[in-house]
C-alpha cells in the first residue's frame, strides 16, 4: 500500500488528493469548531429543530472564505540585490477572525507561483490578469502601489478558482518558505524561534487549506513536538504529537509512526500520562514491520524534511 493512502480504505484515495485531481468535485464544508447532526446535542431535537439547525449551519459555513490584503511594502537592499517585499495579510470573512496572519513575498515569488499554476490550469486562468514584469521603474512608489493592488486582486481571483484552491501549489505558496525557515532553525538548534515559526505555519495551513488531507499538517505538528520537547515544554510536545498521530495512522505514514509513538511514550511517562496502549501499539507496529521500520528518532525524521 502506498504511503499516504488510508489504511482502512485502501481502494479510496485520500480526501485532499481526490480534490486536487478532480476540481469539479463539490466544495467541502469547513466543520472545525461547529456541531454536526451526529453530536449528542442534537439527539433530543424535533425534526423541525434539526432542519432549522442544519439551515443555520449551512448559512454560517457558506459565508466563510479567505480575504487577502496587501497594505504594506518594503524595499530590501544589500550589496548584491534590491527587491520589494509585499506583506500579505490573510483573514477569514464571515465571522470575526482573531488569527489574522501575514507573510511577505517578492514579485518573483508571485511570478513563479503563477507560472506553476499556468502549467496545470491554463484554461481556468485565461481571465485572470497577472501584473506584468517591467524592465525599469520597479522601485518607483507609483509602480509599487499599482503592483501592490494588482497582486492583491490576483490573489482574490485565483482563490475563486476552485481547482487552484484545492491544488498543492496553493498552500505551498503561502507556507513553503515558512516551513523551510522553521526547519532550518530546528537544524541549527534554535528551538524557540523554530517553534514560534512552526506555530504560525500551522495557523497558515489551517487557514489556507482546511479541506486538504490531514497529512499536510503532519510534518509541522511533528516538528512542533520535537521543538517543544527540546525546550522541555513537555505538555506542548505531547499535545502536538498526539494531534499528529491519527493522520499518521490513517494514511499509513510509516516513516513517522514508530518515531512519533516513541516520543509519545517517552514524554507521556514523564508527564505521568497513561501510555500503556501507545506502548503496545509501538511494539505491535515494530513487530509487524520488522526490518522495514527505521530506528531513527522523530527529531532525525523531522530534520530531513524541507532540505
Coordinates of C-alpha atoms in Angstrom, one line a residue:
X1 CA 0.0 0.0 0.0
X2 CA 1.4 3.4 -0.9
X3 CA 2.3 5.7 2.0
X4 CA -0.2 8.4 2.5
X5 CA -3.2 6.2 1.5
X6 CA -5.9 5.5 4.2
X7 CA -5.2 2.1 5.7
X8 CA -8.9 1.3 6.3
X9 CA -9.9 2.3 2.8
X10 CA -7.2 1.2 0.5
X11 CA -9.4 1.3 -2.5
X12 CA -10.1 5.1 -2.0
X13 CA -7.7 7.9 -2.4
X14 CA -7.2 10.4 0.3
X15 CA -9.7 13.3 0.5
X16 CA -7.2 16.1 -0.3
X17 CA -5.7 14.1 -3.2
X18 CA -9.1 13.4 -4.7
X19 CA -9.9 17.1 -4.8
X20 CA -6.6 18.2 -6.3
X21 CA -7.2 15.9 -9.3
X22 CA -10.9 16.5 -9.5
X23 CA -11.5 20.2 -9.4
X24 CA -15.2 19.7 -10.3
X25 CA -15.9 17.9 -7.0
X26 CA -18.2 19.7 -4.6
X27 CA -16.5 22.1 -2.3
X28 CA -16.1 20.7 1.2
X29 CA -17.7 22.4 4.2
X30 CA -15.4 23.6 7.0
X31 CA -16.7 22.0 10.2
X32 CA -13.9 22.7 12.6
X33 CA -15.4 24.3 15.7
X34 CA -19.0 23.6 14.7
X35 CA -21.5 21.0 15.7
X36 CA -22.7 18.3 13.4
X37 CA -26.0 16.4 13.4
X38 CA -24.2 13.4 14.8
X39 CA -23.4 15.3 18.0
X40 CA -25.3 14.3 21.2
X41 CA -26.7 17.9 21.5
X42 CA -29.0 17.1 18.5
X43 CA -30.3 13.7 19.8
X44 CA -33.4 15.1 21.5
X45 CA -34.4 17.7 18.9
X46 CA -37.5 17.5 16.8
X47 CA -37.3 17.2 13.0
X48 CA -38.2 20.9 12.6
X49 CA -35.5 21.9 15.1
X50 CA -33.0 19.7 13.3
X51 CA -33.9 21.3 9.9
X52 CA -33.5 24.8 11.4
X53 CA -30.1 23.9 12.9
X54 CA -28.9 22.5 9.6
X55 CA -30.0 25.6 7.8
X56 CA -28.2 27.8 10.3
X57 CA -25.0 25.7 10.0
X58 CA -25.1 25.9 6.2
X59 CA -25.6 29.7 6.3
X60 CA -22.6 30.1 8.7
X61 CA -20.3 28.0 6.6
X62 CA -21.4 29.5 3.3
X63 CA -20.2 32.9 4.4
X64 CA -16.6 31.8 5.2
X65 CA -13.9 32.5 2.7
X66 CA -10.4 33.9 2.6
X67 CA -9.6 37.6 2.0
X68 CA -6.2 38.9 1.1
X69 CA -4.9 42.3 1.8
X70 CA -1.5 43.8 0.7
X71 CA -1.4 47.0 2.6
X72 CA 2.3 47.5 3.1
X73 CA 5.6 47.0 1.2
X74 CA 9.3 47.5 2.0
X75 CA 12.4 47.7 -0.2
X76 CA 15.2 45.4 0.7
X77 CA 18.7 46.4 -0.5
X78 CA 22.1 44.9 0.2
X79 CA 25.4 44.7 -1.7
X80 CA 24.1 42.0 -4.1
X81 CA 20.4 42.7 -4.7
X82 CA 17.5 45.0 -4.3
X83 CA 13.8 44.0 -4.3
X84 CA 10.4 44.8 -2.9
X85 CA 8.7 42.7 -0.3
X86 CA 4.9 42.7 -0.3
X87 CA 3.1 41.9 3.0
X88 CA 0.1 39.7 2.5
X89 CA -2.5 39.6 5.3
X90 CA -4.7 36.6 5.2
X91 CA -8.0 36.5 7.1
X92 CA -11.3 34.8 7.1
X93 CA -14.6 36.6 6.2
X94 CA -18.0 35.7 7.5
X95 CA -17.0 35.9 11.2
X96 CA -14.5 37.7 13.4
X97 CA -11.1 36.4 12.7
X98 CA -8.8 36.6 15.7
X99 CA -5.9 34.9 14.0
X100 CA -5.0 37.2 11.1
X101 CA -1.6 36.1 9.8
X102 CA 0.8 37.9 7.5
X103 CA 3.6 36.7 5.2
X104 CA 6.0 38.5 2.9
X105 CA 6.6 37.6 -0.7
X106 CA 8.6 39.1 -3.6
X107 CA 7.2 39.8 -7.0
X108 CA 9.4 37.0 -8.3
X109 CA 7.7 34.6 -5.8
X110 CA 4.3 35.6 -7.2
X111 CA 5.6 35.1 -10.7
X112 CA 6.9 31.6 -10.1
X113 CA 3.6 30.7 -8.4
X114 CA 1.7 32.0 -11.4
X115 CA 3.9 30.0 -13.9
X116 CA 3.3 26.8 -11.9
X117 CA -0.4 27.4 -12.0
X118 CA -0.4 28.1 -15.7
X119 CA 1.3 24.8 -16.4
X120 CA -1.6 23.0 -14.8
X121 CA -4.6 25.3 -15.1
X122 CA -4.0 27.5 -18.1
X123 CA -7.7 27.3 -19.3
X124 CA -9.1 28.1 -15.9
X125 CA -6.8 31.1 -15.6
X126 CA -7.5 32.6 -19.0
X127 CA -9.4 35.5 -17.5
X128 CA -7.0 36.1 -14.6
X129 CA -4.7 39.0 -15.0
X130 CA -1.2 38.9 -13.6
X131 CA 0.8 42.2 -13.1
X132 CA 3.3 42.3 -15.9
X133 CA 7.1 42.5 -15.5
X134 CA 8.8 45.8 -16.0
X135 CA 12.3 46.4 -17.3
X136 CA 12.7 49.5 -15.3
X137 CA 11.0 51.6 -12.6
X138 CA 10.3 48.7 -10.3
X139 CA 11.1 50.9 -7.3
X140 CA 9.1 53.9 -8.2
X141 CA 6.5 54.5 -5.5
X142 CA 3.7 54.7 -8.0
X143 CA 4.7 51.5 -9.7
X144 CA 4.9 49.7 -6.3
X145 CA 1.5 51.0 -5.3
X146 CA 0.0 49.8 -8.6
X147 CA 1.6 46.4 -8.4
X148 CA 0.5 46.0 -4.8
X149 CA -3.1 46.4 -5.8
X150 CA -2.7 44.2 -8.8
X151 CA -1.2 41.4 -6.7
X152 CA -3.9 41.7 -4.1
X153 CA -6.6 41.4 -6.8
X154 CA -4.7 38.5 -8.3
X155 CA -4.8 36.5 -5.1
X156 CA -8.5 37.1 -4.7
X157 CA -9.2 35.9 -8.3
X158 CA -7.1 32.7 -8.1
X159 CA -8.7 31.8 -4.7
X160 CA -12.1 32.0 -6.5
X161 CA -10.9 29.3 -8.9
X162 CA -11.8 26.0 -7.3
X163 CA -9.2 23.8 -8.8
X164 CA -6.4 26.2 -7.9
X165 CA -7.7 26.5 -4.3
X166 CA -7.6 22.7 -4.0
X167 CA -4.2 22.2 -5.6
X168 CA -1.0 21.6 -3.7
X169 CA 0.5 24.8 -5.2
X170 CA -1.9 27.0 -3.2
X171 CA -0.8 26.1 0.4
X172 CA 2.8 25.8 -0.8
X173 CA 2.9 29.4 -1.9
X174 CA 1.6 30.6 1.5
X175 CA 3.6 28.3 3.8
X176 CA 6.6 26.8 1.9
X177 CA 9.1 29.5 2.8
X178 CA 8.0 29.5 6.4
X179 CA 8.2 25.7 6.6
X180 CA 11.8 25.7 5.3
X181 CA 12.8 28.6 7.6
X182 CA 11.4 26.8 10.7
X183 CA 13.2 23.5 9.8
X184 CA 16.4 25.4 9.2
X185 CA 16.1 26.8 12.7
X186 CA 15.4 23.4 14.1
X187 CA 18.5 22.0 12.4
X188 CA 20.5 24.9 13.9
X189 CA 19.2 24.1 17.4
X190 CA 17.3 27.4 17.7
X191 CA 14.2 25.8 19.1
X192 CA 12.4 28.8 20.5
X193 CA 12.2 30.7 17.2
X194 CA 11.6 27.4 15.4
X195 CA 8.5 26.6 17.4
X196 CA 7.2 30.1 17.0
X197 CA 7.6 29.9 13.3
X198 CA 6.1 26.4 13.2
X199 CA 3.0 27.5 15.2
X200 CA 2.5 30.4 12.8
X201 CA 2.9 28.0 9.8
X202 CA 0.3 25.7 11.4
X203 CA -2.2 28.6 11.6
X204 CA -1.5 29.4 8.0
X205 CA -2.1 25.8 6.8
X206 CA -5.4 25.6 8.7
X207 CA -6.5 28.9 7.2
X208 CA -5.5 28.5 3.5
X209 CA -6.2 24.8 3.1
X210 CA -8.8 23.5 5.6
X211 CA -10.1 21.0 3.0
X212 CA -6.7 19.4 2.3
X213 CA -5.7 16.0 3.6
X214 CA -4.6 15.9 7.3
X215 CA -1.3 14.7 6.1
X216 CA -0.5 18.3 5.2
X217 CA -0.2 19.1 8.9
X218 CA 1.8 16.1 10.0
X219 CA 5.4 17.5 9.2
X220 CA 4.6 20.7 11.0
X221 CA 3.0 19.0 14.0
X222 CA 5.9 16.6 14.3
X223 CA 8.4 19.4 14.1
X224 CA 6.5 21.3 16.8
X225 CA 6.6 18.2 19.0
X226 CA 10.4 18.0 18.6
X227 CA 10.9 21.7 19.2
X228 CA 8.8 21.7 22.4
X229 CA 10.4 18.6 23.8
X230 CA 13.9 20.1 23.3
X231 CA 12.6 23.2 25.1
X232 CA 11.4 20.9 27.9
X233 CA 7.8 22.1 27.2
X234 CA 6.6 18.5 27.6
X235 CA 2.8 19.2 27.7
X236 CA 3.0 21.1 24.4
X237 CA 5.2 18.4 22.9
X238 CA 2.8 15.7 23.8
X239 CA -0.2 17.6 22.5
X240 CA 1.4 18.3 19.1
X241 CA 2.5 14.7 18.7
X242 CA -0.9 13.3 19.9
X243 CA -2.7 15.5 17.3
X244 CA -0.5 14.2 14.5
X245 CA -1.0 10.5 15.4
X246 CA -4.5 9.9 13.9
X247 CA -3.4 11.2 10.4
X248 CA -0.2 9.1 10.6
X249 CA -2.2 6.0 11.4
X250 CA -5.0 6.7 8.9
X251 CA -2.7 7.5 5.9
X252 CA 0.0 4.9 6.7
X253 CA 2.9 7.3 7.1
X254 CA 5.4 4.7 8.2
X255 CA 8.4 6.9 8.3
X256 CA 6.7 8.9 11.2
X257 CA 4.7 6.3 13.1
X258 CA 7.3 4.4 15.2
X259 CA 9.3 7.6 15.9
X260 CA 6.1 9.5 16.8
X261 CA 4.8 6.7 19.1
X262 CA 8.3 6.5 20.8
X263 CA 8.2 10.3 21.6
X264 CA 4.6 10.0 22.9
X265 CA 5.6 7.1 25.2
X266 CA 8.7 8.8 26.5
X267 CA 7.1 12.2 27.1
X268 CA 3.9 10.6 28.4
X269 CA 5.9 8.7 31.1
X270 CA 7.5 11.9 32.2
X271 CA 4.1 13.6 32.3
X272 CA 2.6 10.6 34.1
X273 CA 0.1 10.1 31.4
X274 CA -1.4 6.7 30.6
X275 CA 0.7 5.3 27.8
X276 CA 0.2 1.6 28.0
X277 CA -1.9 1.5 24.8
X278 CA 0.7 3.6 23.0
X279 CA 3.5 1.3 24.1
X280 CA 1.5 -1.7 22.9
X281 CA 0.8 -0.1 19.6
X282 CA 4.5 0.7 19.2
X283 CA 5.5 -2.9 19.9
X284 CA 2.9 -4.3 17.6
X285 CA 3.9 -1.9 14.8
X286 CA 7.6 -2.8 15.1
X287 CA 6.8 -6.5 15.1
X288 CA 4.6 -6.2 12.0
X289 CA 7.1 -4.0 10.2
X290 CA 10.2 -5.9 11.3
X291 CA 13.1 -5.0 9.1
X292 CA 11.2 -2.2 7.4
X293 CA 10.9 0.3 10.2
X294 CA 13.7 2.8 10.7
X295 CA 15.2 3.2 14.1
X296 CA 15.5 7.0 13.6
X297 CA 14.1 9.3 16.3
X298 CA 11.4 11.8 15.4
X299 CA 14.0 14.5 15.5
X300 CA 16.1 12.7 12.9
X301 CA 13.0 12.2 10.7
X302 CA 11.9 15.9 11.1
X303 CA 15.3 17.4 10.3
X304 CA 15.3 15.6 6.9
X305 CA 12.1 17.4 5.8
X306 CA 12.4 20.5 3.6
X307 CA 16.1 20.2 2.9

